[in-house]
């Protein structure tokens, strides 16, 4: 199979329904993860390491550090002025980002991140106002 055929095969999997389904499954996992604060903190550390290893970062993926910090602030009860649905959406997107089982395998150069960016994009559409409020709060805290 050549690269053009692989690209077409994998990008065909990125329809709105498949990405939405992946996002919803990850959000369900997020509910379970939030029940164990230490597990969630360890998970966020792992996401940070994966994010640091990415060479090409698009607009959506560039929001991952802010998303990680939002979850951390929420867990520490420093910032709780955010709906639980937003926390679950952010954590669910991060779970998908870290998951080795994707619509498009991460080991494929460049296209391996397309599905991650799509799922992160769904979360950002849902929580953009909450992330903006959090970013403003962080600035006010000197962070």
N, CA, C and O atoms as a MOPAC input file, in Angstrom:
PM7 MOZYME 1SCF
protein

 N      0.84700 1    -1.17700 1     0.00000 1
 C      0.00000 1     0.00000 1     0.00000 1
 C      0.89300 1     1.24100 1     0.00000 1
 O      1.82100 1     1.33800 1     0.80300 1
 N      0.61600 1     2.19100 1    -0.90000 1
 C      1.45400 1     3.39300 1    -0.93200 1
 C      0.90400 1     4.47100 1    -0.01300 1
 O     -0.20100 1     4.34900 1     0.51700 1
 N      1.68200 1     5.52000 1     0.16900 1
 C      1.31000 1     6.57400 1     1.11900 1
 C      0.01200 1     7.28700 1     0.75100 1
 O     -0.77300 1     7.63800 1     1.63200 1
 N     -0.21600 1     7.50100 1    -0.53200 1
 C     -1.44500 1     8.18800 1    -0.94600 1
 C     -2.66800 1     7.34800 1    -0.59200 1
 O     -3.66700 1     7.87800 1    -0.10600 1
 N     -2.59200 1     6.04600 1    -0.83200 1
 C     -3.71700 1     5.17200 1    -0.49100 1
 C     -3.93900 1     5.10600 1     1.01600 1
 O     -5.08000 1     5.12200 1     1.47900 1
 N     -2.84000 1     5.03200 1     1.79000 1
 C     -2.96200 1     5.02800 1     3.25700 1
 C     -3.62800 1     6.30900 1     3.73100 1
 O     -4.52500 1     6.27400 1     4.57300 1
 N     -3.19600 1     7.42300 1     3.19800 1
 C     -3.75200 1     8.71500 1     3.58300 1
 C     -5.25200 1     8.75000 1     3.31000 1
 O     -6.02900 1     9.14100 1     4.18100 1
 N     -5.66400 1     8.34600 1     2.11700 1
 C     -7.08600 1     8.34600 1     1.76700 1
 C     -7.88200 1     7.41100 1     2.66700 1
 O     -8.98600 1     7.73900 1     3.10200 1
 N     -7.30900 1     6.24300 1     2.93900 1
 C     -7.99300 1     5.25800 1     3.77900 1
 C     -8.23900 1     5.81100 1     5.17700 1
 O     -9.34000 1     5.68900 1     5.71400 1
 N     -7.22400 1     6.41100 1     5.75600 1
 C     -7.36000 1     6.90500 1     7.12100 1
 C     -8.18400 1     8.18300 1     7.20700 1
 O     -8.98400 1     8.33300 1     8.13000 1
 N     -8.00800 1     9.09800 1     6.27400 1
 C     -8.79200 1    10.32800 1     6.34500 1
 C    -10.26900 1    10.06100 1     6.09300 1
 O    -11.12300 1    10.81800 1     6.55400 1
 N    -10.57500 1     8.99400 1     5.36700 1
 C    -11.98000 1     8.62000 1     5.16300 1
 C    -12.64400 1     8.25900 1     6.49200 1
 O    -13.85800 1     8.40100 1     6.63800 1
 N    -11.86400 1     7.80000 1     7.44600 1
 C    -12.40000 1     7.44700 1     8.76000 1
 C    -12.76800 1     8.68700 1     9.57400 1
 O    -13.47300 1     8.58500 1    10.57700 1
 N    -12.29700 1     9.84300 1     9.14800 1
 C    -12.51700 1    11.06000 1     9.91900 1
 C    -13.79800 1    11.78100 1     9.51500 1
 O    -13.77100 1    12.96800 1     9.18900 1
 N    -14.88400 1    11.08400 1     9.53700 1
 C    -16.14200 1    11.76800 1     9.28900 1
 C    -16.68700 1    12.26800 1    10.62700 1
 O    -16.23700 1    11.84500 1    11.69200 1
 N    -17.63100 1    13.14500 1    10.55500 1
 C    -18.15100 1    13.78900 1    11.76700 1
 C    -18.69800 1    12.78200 1    12.77600 1
 O    -18.50500 1    12.94100 1    13.98200 1
 N    -19.36800 1    11.76500 1    12.29400 1
 C    -19.96900 1    10.77400 1    13.18800 1
 C    -18.89200 1     9.98000 1    13.91900 1
 O    -18.99700 1     9.77400 1    15.12800 1
 N    -17.86600 1     9.53400 1    13.21400 1
 C    -16.83100 1     8.72800 1    13.85700 1
 C    -16.05200 1     9.54400 1    14.88000 1
 O    -15.70400 1     9.03300 1    15.94400 1
 N    -15.77800 1    10.78900 1    14.57100 1
 C    -15.05300 1    11.65000 1    15.50900 1
 C    -15.92800 1    11.94900 1    16.72000 1
 O    -15.44200 1    11.93200 1    17.85200 1
 N    -17.20100 1    12.22100 1    16.50000 1
 C    -18.13100 1    12.48300 1    17.60300 1
 C    -18.24900 1    11.25300 1    18.50400 1
 O    -18.26100 1    11.37700 1    19.72900 1
 N    -18.33600 1    10.06600 1    17.89700 1
 C    -18.40500 1     8.82500 1    18.68000 1
 C    -17.14300 1     8.64100 1    19.53000 1
 O    -17.22200 1     8.27900 1    20.70400 1
 N    -15.99600 1     8.89100 1    18.92800 1
 C    -14.73000 1     8.76000 1    19.66000 1
 C    -14.69100 1     9.73500 1    20.83000 1
 O    -14.23100 1     9.39000 1    21.91800 1
 N    -15.17000 1    10.93900 1    20.60700 1
 C    -15.20800 1    11.95500 1    21.66000 1
 C    -16.13400 1    11.51700 1    22.79400 1
 O    -15.77800 1    11.64900 1    23.96600 1
 N    -17.29600 1    11.00700 1    22.46700 1
 C    -18.24300 1    10.58200 1    23.49300 1
 C    -17.71200 1     9.41100 1    24.31300 1
 O    -17.90200 1     9.36600 1    25.52800 1
 N    -17.05100 1     8.47200 1    23.65900 1
 C    -16.46100 1     7.34700 1    24.38600 1
 C    -15.38500 1     7.82800 1    25.35700 1
 O    -15.30100 1     7.34600 1    26.48600 1
 N    -14.57000 1     8.77000 1    24.91600 1
 C    -13.51300 1     9.30300 1    25.78000 1
 C    -14.09100 1    10.09000 1    26.94500 1
 O    -13.53200 1    10.08100 1    28.04200 1
 N    -15.20200 1    10.76800 1    26.71300 1
 C    -15.83600 1    11.53200 1    27.79500 1
 C    -16.36800 1    10.58600 1    28.86900 1
 O    -16.32300 1    10.90700 1    30.05600 1
 N    -16.86700 1     9.43000 1    28.45900 1
 C    -17.31200 1     8.43400 1    29.43800 1
 C    -16.13200 1     7.93900 1    30.26900 1
 O    -16.25800 1     7.74900 1    31.47800 1
 N    -14.99800 1     7.73400 1    29.63000 1
 C    -13.79100 1     7.33300 1    30.36000 1
 C    -13.36300 1     8.43300 1    31.33000 1
 O    -12.85500 1     8.14700 1    32.41500 1
 N    -13.56600 1     9.67500 1    30.94200 1
 C    -13.19400 1    10.80700 1    31.79100 1
 C    -13.97700 1    10.80400 1    33.09900 1
 O    -13.42800 1    11.12600 1    34.15300 1
 N    -15.24900 1    10.44500 1    33.03600 1
 C    -16.06500 1    10.36900 1    34.25500 1
 C    -15.45500 1     9.39100 1    35.25300 1
 O    -15.37500 1     9.67200 1    36.44800 1
 N    -15.03200 1     8.25000 1    34.74900 1
 C    -14.41900 1     7.24400 1    35.62100 1
 C    -13.06900 1     7.73000 1    36.15300 1
 O    -12.75000 1     7.53000 1    37.32500 1
 N    -12.29300 1     8.35800 1    35.30100 1
 C    -10.96800 1     8.81200 1    35.71300 1
 C    -11.04900 1     9.86700 1    36.81100 1
 O    -10.23400 1     9.86100 1    37.73400 1
 N    -12.02000 1    10.77000 1    36.72200 1
 C    -12.14300 1    11.83800 1    37.71600 1
 C    -12.40000 1    11.31100 1    39.12000 1
 O    -12.18200 1    12.02300 1    40.10100 1
 N    -12.85800 1    10.07800 1    39.22200 1
 C    -13.12000 1     9.49200 1    40.53600 1
 C    -11.82700 1     9.18700 1    41.29800 1
 O    -11.85400 1     9.00200 1    42.51500 1
 N    -10.70400 1     9.13500 1    40.59100 1
 C     -9.41200 1     8.84900 1    41.21300 1
 C     -8.45500 1    10.00100 1    40.91000 1
 O     -7.86000 1    10.06100 1    39.83400 1
 N     -8.31800 1    10.90800 1    41.86700 1
 C     -7.52500 1    12.11400 1    41.65800 1
 C     -6.06500 1    11.80000 1    41.32000 1
 O     -5.48600 1    12.43300 1    40.43800 1
 N     -5.47200 1    10.83400 1    42.01100 1
 C     -4.07100 1    10.49300 1    41.73500 1
 C     -3.90000 1     9.93400 1    40.32600 1
 O     -2.93400 1    10.26000 1    39.63600 1
 N     -4.82900 1     9.10300 1    39.90700 1
 C     -4.78000 1     8.54800 1    38.55200 1
 C     -4.89100 1     9.67900 1    37.52900 1
 O     -4.19300 1     9.67700 1    36.51500 1
 N     -5.75800 1    10.63000 1    37.79800 1
 C     -5.93700 1    11.75900 1    36.88900 1
 C     -4.66500 1    12.59700 1    36.81800 1
 O     -4.25500 1    13.00600 1    35.73100 1
 N     -4.03800 1    12.85600 1    37.95800 1
 C     -2.79000 1    13.63700 1    37.97300 1
 C     -1.68700 1    12.91600 1    37.19900 1
 O     -0.96600 1    13.54200 1    36.42200 1
 N     -1.55500 1    11.62000 1    37.40400 1
 C     -0.55300 1    10.83600 1    36.66500 1
 C     -0.83500 1    10.87700 1    35.16500 1
 O      0.07900 1    10.99800 1    34.34900 1
 N     -2.11000 1    10.77500 1    34.82300 1
 C     -2.51300 1    10.83500 1    33.42200 1
 C     -2.10600 1    12.17800 1    32.80200 1
 O     -1.57500 1    12.21300 1    31.69100 1
 N     -2.35300 1    13.27100 1    33.51200 1
 C     -2.01300 1    14.59800 1    32.99100 1
 C     -0.50500 1    14.74000 1    32.78700 1
 O     -0.07000 1    15.37100 1    31.82400 1
 N      0.28800 1    14.16600 1    33.67400 1
 C      1.74700 1    14.17400 1    33.50400 1
 C      2.13600 1    13.44900 1    32.21100 1
 O      3.01200 1    13.90200 1    31.47500 1
 N      1.48300 1    12.33800 1    31.95200 1
 C      1.77400 1    11.55700 1    30.74700 1
 C      1.36800 1    12.32600 1    29.48800 1
 O      2.08200 1    12.29400 1    28.48600 1
 N      0.23000 1    13.01200 1    29.53700 1
 C     -0.21600 1    13.81800 1    28.39200 1
 C      0.80800 1    14.91600 1    28.11600 1
 O      1.14100 1    15.18000 1    26.96000 1
 N      1.30500 1    15.55200 1    29.17000 1
 C      2.31900 1    16.60000 1    28.98900 1
 C      3.55500 1    16.06900 1    28.27900 1
 O      4.10100 1    16.72900 1    27.39500 1
 N      3.99000 1    14.88800 1    28.66400 1
 C      5.16800 1    14.28600 1    28.03500 1
 C      4.91300 1    14.00100 1    26.56100 1
 O      5.77300 1    14.26100 1    25.72000 1
 N      3.73300 1    13.46800 1    26.24100 1
 C      3.42700 1    13.19700 1    24.83800 1
 C      3.35900 1    14.49200 1    24.05000 1
 O      3.87000 1    14.57600 1    22.93300 1
 N      2.72800 1    15.50000 1    24.63200 1
 C      2.60300 1    16.78600 1    23.94900 1
 C      3.98400 1    17.37200 1    23.65300 1
 O      4.21400 1    17.91100 1    22.57000 1
 N      4.89200 1    17.26800 1    24.60800 1
 C      6.24500 1    17.81100 1    24.43500 1
 C      7.00500 1    17.10700 1    23.30700 1
 O      7.93400 1    17.67500 1    22.73300 1
 N      6.61100 1    15.87300 1    22.99200 1
 C      7.32000 1    15.11500 1    21.96200 1
 C      6.81400 1    15.39500 1    20.54800 1
 O      7.41400 1    14.92900 1    19.58000 1
 N      5.73000 1    16.14300 1    20.41300 1
 C      5.15100 1    16.41200 1    19.09900 1
 C      5.91400 1    17.54700 1    18.43400 1
 O      6.13000 1    18.60200 1    19.03100 1
 N      6.31700 1    17.31700 1    17.19300 1
 C      7.10500 1    18.31300 1    16.47000 1
 C      6.23800 1    19.34100 1    15.74300 1
 O      6.59900 1    20.51600 1    15.67900 1
 N      5.11300 1    18.91700 1    15.20200 1
 C      4.21800 1    19.81700 1    14.47600 1
 C      2.92300 1    19.92600 1    15.26700 1
 O      2.22800 1    18.93400 1    15.48800 1
 N      2.60700 1    21.15300 1    15.69200 1
 C      1.42300 1    21.36400 1    16.52200 1
 C      0.51700 1    22.37700 1    15.83500 1
 O      0.92000 1    23.50700 1    15.55900 1
 N     -0.70100 1    21.95900 1    15.56700 1
 C     -1.66800 1    22.85100 1    14.95100 1
 C     -2.38200 1    23.69200 1    15.99100 1
 O     -2.08800 1    23.61100 1    17.18400 1
 N     -3.31400 1    24.49400 1    15.53100 1
 C     -4.04200 1    25.41400 1    16.40500 1
 C     -4.75700 1    24.69200 1    17.54700 1
 O     -4.65400 1    25.10600 1    18.70200 1
 N     -5.47600 1    23.62000 1    17.23300 1
 C     -6.22500 1    22.89000 1    18.26000 1
 C     -5.31500 1    22.25700 1    19.28300 1
 O     -5.53000 1    22.39100 1    20.48800 1
 N     -4.29500 1    21.56600 1    18.80400 1
 C     -3.39400 1    20.88500 1    19.73000 1
 C     -2.61000 1    21.87500 1    20.58900 1
 O     -2.15500 1    21.51800 1    21.67500 1
 N     -2.44800 1    23.10000 1    20.12300 1
 C     -1.70800 1    24.09200 1    20.90800 1
 C     -2.44200 1    24.46200 1    22.20300 1
 O     -1.85100 1    25.06000 1    23.10300 1
 N     -3.71000 1    24.11200 1    22.29500 1
 C     -4.50200 1    24.41300 1    23.49900 1
 C     -4.35000 1    23.35200 1    24.58800 1
 O     -4.87500 1    23.51700 1    25.68900 1
 N     -3.64200 1    22.27500 1    24.28900 1
 C     -3.50900 1    21.17700 1    25.24500 1
 C     -2.90200 1    21.62100 1    26.57600 1
 O     -3.41800 1    21.22500 1    27.62200 1
 N     -1.83200 1    22.42300 1    26.59200 1
 C     -1.30400 1    22.84500 1    27.90900 1
 C     -2.33600 1    23.59300 1    28.75500 1
 O     -2.40600 1    23.38600 1    29.96600 1
 N     -3.12700 1    24.45000 1    28.13800 1
 C     -4.16900 1    25.16700 1    28.87700 1
 C     -5.22400 1    24.18900 1    29.38900 1
 O     -5.72300 1    24.34100 1    30.50400 1
 N     -5.56200 1    23.19800 1    28.58600 1
 C     -6.53800 1    22.19100 1    28.98800 1
 C     -6.01500 1    21.39100 1    30.19100 1
 O     -6.75400 1    21.12400 1    31.13800 1
 N     -4.74500 1    21.01900 1    30.13700 1
 C     -4.12400 1    20.28800 1    31.24700 1
 C     -4.16700 1    21.13100 1    32.51200 1
 O     -4.51800 1    20.63800 1    33.58400 1
 N     -3.80900 1    22.39600 1    32.38400 1
 C     -3.79500 1    23.27800 1    33.55800 1
 C     -5.19300 1    23.49000 1    34.12800 1
 O     -5.35600 1    23.59400 1    35.34300 1
 N     -6.19600 1    23.55500 1    33.27000 1
 C     -7.57100 1    23.68300 1    33.75200 1
 C     -7.93700 1    22.48800 1    34.62500 1
 O     -8.48800 1    22.65700 1    35.71300 1
 N     -7.63500 1    21.29400 1    34.15700 1
 C     -7.96000 1    20.09000 1    34.93700 1
 C     -7.18700 1    20.09900 1    36.25200 1
 O     -7.74700 1    19.77900 1    37.30100 1
 N     -5.92500 1    20.45900 1    36.20500 1
 C     -5.12500 1    20.49700 1    37.44400 1
 C     -5.69300 1    21.50300 1    38.44300 1
 O     -5.81600 1    21.20000 1    39.62900 1
 N     -6.03300 1    22.68300 1    37.97100 1
 C     -6.60500 1    23.70300 1    38.85400 1
 C     -7.94100 1    23.24600 1    39.42400 1
 O     -8.26300 1    23.53300 1    40.57700 1
 N     -8.70800 1    22.54100 1    38.62200 1
 C     -9.99100 1    22.02100 1    39.07700 1
 C     -9.77600 1    20.97100 1    40.16800 1
 O    -10.46100 1    20.99100 1    41.19100 1
 N     -8.82700 1    20.05600 1    39.95300 1
 C     -8.54800 1    19.01300 1    40.94300 1
 C     -8.06200 1    19.60300 1    42.26300 1
 O     -8.41000 1    19.10500 1    43.33400 1
 N     -7.26600 1    20.65400 1    42.18800 1
 C     -6.73100 1    21.30600 1    43.39200 1
 C     -7.77700 1    22.20700 1    44.05100 1
 O     -7.54600 1    22.76800 1    45.12200 1
 N     -8.92000 1    22.33200 1    43.39500 1
 C    -10.00600 1    23.19600 1    43.85700 1
 C     -9.58800 1    24.67200 1    43.88100 1
 O    -10.12800 1    25.47200 1    44.64500 1
 N     -8.62500 1    25.00800 1    43.03700 1
 C     -8.20500 1    26.39700 1    42.87700 1
 C     -9.16500 1    27.14000 1    41.95100 1
 O     -9.43100 1    28.32900 1    42.12600 1
 N     -9.67300 1    26.41200 1    40.96900 1
 C    -10.58600 1    26.99500 1    39.99200 1
 C    -11.72700 1    26.01800 1    39.77900 1
 O    -11.56000 1    24.98000 1    39.14000 1
 N    -12.87700 1    26.35600 1    40.31400 1
 C    -14.03800 1    25.47200 1    40.20800 1
 C    -15.21200 1    26.15000 1    39.50300 1
 O    -16.31900 1    25.61400 1    39.46700 1
 N    -14.95900 1    27.32100 1    38.94900 1
 C    -16.00600 1    28.06700 1    38.25900 1
 C    -16.14600 1    27.57500 1    36.81800 1
 O    -16.08700 1    28.34800 1    35.86200 1
 N    -16.33200 1    26.27400 1    36.70100 1
 C    -16.45100 1    25.65400 1    35.39000 1
 C    -17.42000 1    24.47100 1    35.51800 1
 O    -17.33800 1    23.70800 1    36.48000 1
 N    -18.31900 1    24.32000 1    34.57400 1
 C    -19.26700 1    23.20400 1    34.65400 1
 C    -18.55000 1    21.85200 1    34.56100 1
 O    -17.53700 1    21.72800 1    33.87300 1
 N    -19.06900 1    20.86800 1    35.24000 1
 C    -18.47700 1    19.53700 1    35.20900 1
 C    -18.47800 1    18.98300 1    33.78000 1
 O    -17.58200 1    18.22500 1    33.41000 1
 N    -19.45600 1    19.34900 1    32.99500 1
 C    -19.49200 1    18.90900 1    31.59800 1
 C    -18.28500 1    19.39500 1    30.80700 1
 O    -17.78300 1    18.69000 1    29.93200 1
 N    -17.82600 1    20.58800 1    31.11400 1
 C    -16.63600 1    21.11600 1    30.44200 1
 C    -15.38700 1    20.37100 1    30.88500 1
 O    -14.50500 1    20.08300 1    30.07600 1
 N    -15.31900 1    20.06300 1    32.17400 1
 C    -14.17700 1    19.29400 1    32.68500 1
 C    -14.15100 1    17.91800 1    32.01000 1
 O    -13.09200 1    17.45100 1    31.59100 1
 N    -15.30000 1    17.28200 1    31.90700 1
 C    -15.37300 1    15.96200 1    31.27400 1
 C    -15.01300 1    16.03500 1    29.78700 1
 O    -14.34400 1    15.14300 1    29.26500 1
 N    -15.45500 1    17.09500 1    29.10900 1
 C    -15.13600 1    17.24900 1    27.68900 1
 C    -13.62700 1    17.41700 1    27.48500 1
 O    -13.04100 1    16.80900 1    26.58900 1
 N    -13.00900 1    18.24500 1    28.32400 1
 C    -11.56600 1    18.47100 1    28.21500 1
 C    -10.79900 1    17.19300 1    28.53900 1
 O     -9.90700 1    16.78900 1    27.79300 1
 N    -11.14600 1    16.57000 1    29.64000 1
 C    -10.44500 1    15.35300 1    30.04100 1
 C    -10.67100 1    14.24000 1    29.01200 1
 O     -9.75000 1    13.48400 1    28.70300 1
 N    -11.87900 1    14.14200 1    28.49200 1
 C    -12.16000 1    13.14200 1    27.46000 1
 C    -11.31900 1    13.35700 1    26.21400 1
 O    -10.80000 1    12.39900 1    25.64200 1
 N    -11.18200 1    14.59800 1    25.79200 1
 C    -10.34800 1    14.89600 1    24.61900 1
 C     -8.89400 1    14.53900 1    24.88000 1
 O     -8.20900 1    14.01800 1    24.00000 1
 N     -8.42500 1    14.81600 1    26.08800 1
 C     -7.04700 1    14.47100 1    26.44100 1
 C     -6.85600 1    12.95600 1    26.50100 1
 O     -5.79700 1    12.45200 1    26.12900 1
 N     -7.85800 1    12.24000 1    26.95800 1
 C     -7.79400 1    10.77100 1    26.97200 1
 C     -7.64600 1    10.26500 1    25.54300 1
 O     -6.82500 1     9.38900 1    25.27300 1
 N     -8.42800 1    10.80700 1    24.64200 1
 C     -8.32600 1    10.38300 1    23.24300 1
 C     -6.95500 1    10.72600 1    22.67600 1
 O     -6.34500 1     9.91400 1    21.98000 1
 N     -6.47700 1    11.91600 1    22.97000 1
 C     -5.16500 1    12.36400 1    22.49300 1
 C     -4.06700 1    11.39100 1    22.90700 1
 O     -3.16200 1    11.10500 1    22.12300 1
 N     -4.14100 1    10.88700 1    24.11900 1
 C     -3.11000 1     9.99300 1    24.63400 1
 C     -3.31200 1     8.55000 1    24.18700 1
 O     -2.35600 1     7.77500 1    24.14800 1
 N     -4.51600 1     8.19000 1    23.85700 1
 C     -4.83600 1     6.79600 1    23.53800 1
 C     -4.07400 1     6.30800 1    22.30700 1
 O     -4.03300 1     6.98800 1    21.28100 1
 N     -3.47300 1     5.12500 1    22.42000 1
 C     -2.80500 1     4.55200 1    21.24600 1
 C     -3.80600 1     3.95700 1    20.25300 1
 O     -3.45800 1     3.68800 1    19.10400 1
 N     -5.04100 1     3.75500 1    20.69600 1
 C     -6.08100 1     3.20600 1    19.82600 1
 C     -6.89600 1     4.37400 1    19.28900 1
 O     -7.76600 1     4.90900 1    19.97600 1
 N     -6.60500 1     4.75600 1    18.06900 1
 C     -7.20700 1     5.91800 1    17.42200 1
 C     -7.90700 1     5.50700 1    16.13500 1
 O     -7.77700 1     4.37500 1    15.66800 1
 N     -8.64300 1     6.44400 1    15.58100 1
 C     -9.17200 1     6.25100 1    14.24200 1
 C     -8.02400 1     6.18000 1    13.23800 1
 O     -8.07800 1     5.43400 1    12.26100 1
 N     -6.97800 1     6.98000 1    13.50100 1
 C     -5.76200 1     6.96900 1    12.68300 1
 C     -4.58800 1     6.73900 1    13.62400 1
 O     -4.39100 1     7.52300 1    14.55200 1
 N     -3.80700 1     5.69000 1    13.41300 1
 C     -2.68500 1     5.39700 1    14.32200 1
 C     -1.68500 1     6.56000 1    14.40700 1
 O     -1.30800 1     7.14700 1    13.39300 1
 N     -1.27000 1     6.87400 1    15.62300 1
 C     -0.36000 1     7.99800 1    15.85200 1
 C      1.02100 1     7.78500 1    15.24500 1
 O      1.75700 1     8.75100 1    15.04000 1
 N      1.38100 1     6.55600 1    14.95600 1
 C      2.71800 1     6.31200 1    14.41300 1
 C      2.85700 1     6.77800 1    12.97000 1
 O      3.97300 1     6.87800 1    12.46100 1
 N      1.75000 1     7.06200 1    12.30800 1
 C      1.82400 1     7.56900 1    10.93900 1
 C      2.19600 1     9.05000 1    10.98400 1
 O      1.51500 1     9.84000 1    11.63700 1
 N      3.26800 1     9.42700 1    10.29600 1
 C      3.70900 1    10.82500 1    10.32600 1
 C      2.60600 1    11.77200 1     9.86800 1
 O      1.90400 1    11.48300 1     8.89900 1
 N      2.45500 1    12.85300 1    10.53000 1
 C      1.52600 1    13.95400 1    10.27300 1
 C      0.06000 1    13.50800 1    10.34200 1
 O     -0.68300 1    14.01000 1    11.18500 1
 N     -0.38000 1    12.57700 1     9.47900 1
 C     -1.80300 1    12.22400 1     9.46800 1
 C     -2.21800 1    11.49800 1    10.74300 1
 O     -3.40900 1    11.42500 1    11.04900 1
 N     -1.26700 1    10.96600 1    11.48300 1
 C     -1.58500 1    10.27900 1    12.72300 1
 C     -2.15500 1    11.19700 1    13.78800 1
 O     -2.74300 1    10.73100 1    14.76400 1
 N     -1.98600 1    12.49000 1    13.60800 1
 C     -2.50500 1    13.46200 1    14.57300 1
 C     -3.82100 1    14.10100 1    14.12200 1
 O     -4.41900 1    14.87300 1    14.87100 1
 N     -4.27300 1    13.78800 1    12.91300 1
 C     -5.50100 1    14.41300 1    12.41000 1
 C     -6.71300 1    14.08800 1    13.26500 1
 O     -7.51700 1    14.96700 1    13.57200 1
 N     -6.84200 1    12.82800 1    13.64800 1
 C     -8.00000 1    12.46100 1    14.45900 1
 C     -7.90200 1    13.05400 1    15.85700 1
 O     -8.91300 1    13.44600 1    16.44000 1
 N     -6.67900 1    13.12100 1    16.40000 1
 C     -6.48800 1    13.75500 1    17.71200 1
 C     -6.92100 1    15.21700 1    17.64000 1
 O     -7.63000 1    15.71000 1    18.51800 1
 N     -6.48600 1    15.90300 1    16.58200 1
 C     -6.84800 1    17.31300 1    16.42000 1
 C     -8.35800 1    17.47600 1    16.24100 1
 O     -8.93500 1    18.45200 1    16.72200 1
 N     -8.99800 1    16.53200 1    15.55600 1
 C    -10.45000 1    16.61500 1    15.35600 1
 C    -11.19700 1    16.46500 1    16.67900 1
 O    -12.15000 1    17.19700 1    16.94300 1
 N    -10.76500 1    15.52100 1    17.50500 1
 C    -11.42500 1    15.31800 1    18.79900 1
 C    -11.15700 1    16.51100 1    19.72000 1
 O    -12.06500 1    16.97900 1    20.40700 1
 N     -9.92400 1    16.99800 1    19.73700 1
 C     -9.60500 1    18.20100 1    20.52800 1
 C    -10.46600 1    19.36500 1    20.02400 1
 O    -10.95700 1    20.16800 1    20.81800 1
 N    -10.64300 1    19.45100 1    18.70800 1
 C    -11.46400 1    20.52100 1    18.13100 1
 C    -12.90200 1    20.48100 1    18.61000 1
 O    -13.49400 1    21.52700 1    18.87600 1
 N    -13.47100 1    19.29400 1    18.72400 1
 C    -14.84400 1    19.17000 1    19.23600 1
 C    -14.90100 1    19.70300 1    20.66600 1
 O    -15.79200 1    20.47400 1    21.02100 1
 N    -13.93500 1    19.27800 1    21.47700 1
 C    -13.91700 1    19.74800 1    22.86600 1
 C    -13.77800 1    21.26700 1    22.92300 1
 O    -14.45800 1    21.92700 1    23.70900 1
 N    -12.90600 1    21.81500 1    22.09600 1
 C    -12.69600 1    23.27300 1    22.11000 1
 C    -13.95700 1    24.02500 1    21.71300 1
 O    -14.23600 1    25.09200 1    22.26000 1
 N    -14.72000 1    23.48900 1    20.77300 1
 C    -15.98700 1    24.13400 1    20.39300 1
 C    -16.94200 1    24.16800 1    21.58400 1
 O    -17.65900 1    25.14600 1    21.79200 1
 N    -16.93800 1    23.09300 1    22.35700 1
 C    -17.85300 1    22.99500 1    23.48900 1
 C    -17.41800 1    23.85500 1    24.67600 1
 O    -18.26400 1    24.37100 1    25.40700 1
 N    -16.12700 1    24.01300 1    24.87300 1
 C    -15.63500 1    24.63100 1    26.11100 1
 C    -14.82000 1    25.89400 1    25.88400 1
 O    -14.15800 1    26.36600 1    26.80900 1
 N    -14.84900 1    26.44800 1    24.69300 1
 C    -13.99000 1    27.60200 1    24.40400 1
 C    -14.23600 1    28.76900 1    25.37000 1
 O    -13.28300 1    29.40400 1    25.82300 1
 N    -15.48900 1    29.05100 1    25.68300 1
 C    -15.77700 1    30.15600 1    26.60700 1
 C    -15.22300 1    29.85800 1    28.00200 1
 O    -14.68800 1    30.74400 1    28.66900 1
 N    -15.35700 1    28.60400 1    28.43300 1
 C    -14.83200 1    28.21900 1    29.74500 1
 C    -13.30900 1    28.30000 1    29.77200 1
 O    -12.73100 1    28.72200 1    30.77400 1
 N    -12.65600 1    27.90400 1    28.68600 1
 C    -11.19300 1    28.00100 1    28.62700 1
 C    -10.73400 1    29.45600 1    28.63000 1
 O     -9.72600 1    29.79300 1    29.25200 1
 N    -11.47700 1    30.31700 1    27.93500 1
 C    -11.13600 1    31.74600 1    27.92800 1
 C    -11.26200 1    32.33400 1    29.33400 1
 O    -10.39600 1    33.09100 1    29.77300 1
 N    -12.33000 1    31.98900 1    30.03000 1
 C    -12.50300 1    32.47300 1    31.41000 1
 C    -11.37300 1    31.96600 1    32.29900 1
 O    -10.84700 1    32.70600 1    33.13000 1
 N    -11.00900 1    30.71500 1    32.11900 1
 C     -9.91700 1    30.14100 1    32.90300 1
 C     -8.59800 1    30.84700 1    32.59400 1
 O     -7.83000 1    31.15600 1    33.50500 1
 N     -8.33600 1    31.09900 1    31.32300 1
 C     -7.09800 1    31.78300 1    30.93300 1
 C     -7.04600 1    33.18200 1    31.55700 1
 O     -5.99700 1    33.61600 1    32.03200 1
 N     -8.17500 1    33.87500 1    31.55200 1
 C     -8.23600 1    35.20100 1    32.18200 1
 C     -7.99000 1    35.09700 1    33.68400 1
 O     -7.26800 1    35.91300 1    34.25700 1
 N     -8.58500 1    34.10600 1    34.31100 1
 C     -8.38500 1    33.88300 1    35.75100 1
 C     -6.90600 1    33.63700 1    36.05200 1
 O     -6.35200 1    34.18800 1    37.00300 1
 N     -6.27500 1    32.79700 1    35.22000 1
 C     -4.84900 1    32.49000 1    35.40400 1
 C     -4.00200 1    33.75200 1    35.30100 1
 O     -3.07500 1    33.94900 1    36.08600 1
 N     -4.32200 1    34.60500 1    34.33300 1
 C     -3.58300 1    35.86300 1    34.19300 1
 C     -3.73800 1    36.71300 1    35.44900 1
 O     -2.78000 1    37.33100 1    35.91400 1
 N     -4.92700 1    36.73600 1    35.98000 1
 C     -5.17800 1    37.47300 1    37.21400 1
 C     -4.42500 1    36.91100 1    38.41700 1
 O     -4.15300 1    37.61600 1    39.38900 1
 N     -4.09800 1    35.62000 1    38.32400 1
 C     -3.34400 1    34.96400 1    39.40400 1
 C     -1.83800 1    35.10500 1    39.19300 1
 O     -1.04000 1    34.68900 1    40.03300 1
 N     -1.46300 1    35.69700 1    38.05800 1
 C     -0.04000 1    35.83400 1    37.76000 1
 C      0.57200 1    34.60200 1    37.15200 1
 O      1.79700 1    34.48100 1    37.11200 1
 N     -0.24200 1    33.68400 1    36.67600 1
 C      0.27700 1    32.44300 1    36.07300 1
 C      0.57900 1    32.63900 1    34.60900 1
 O      1.02200 1    31.70600 1    33.93900 1

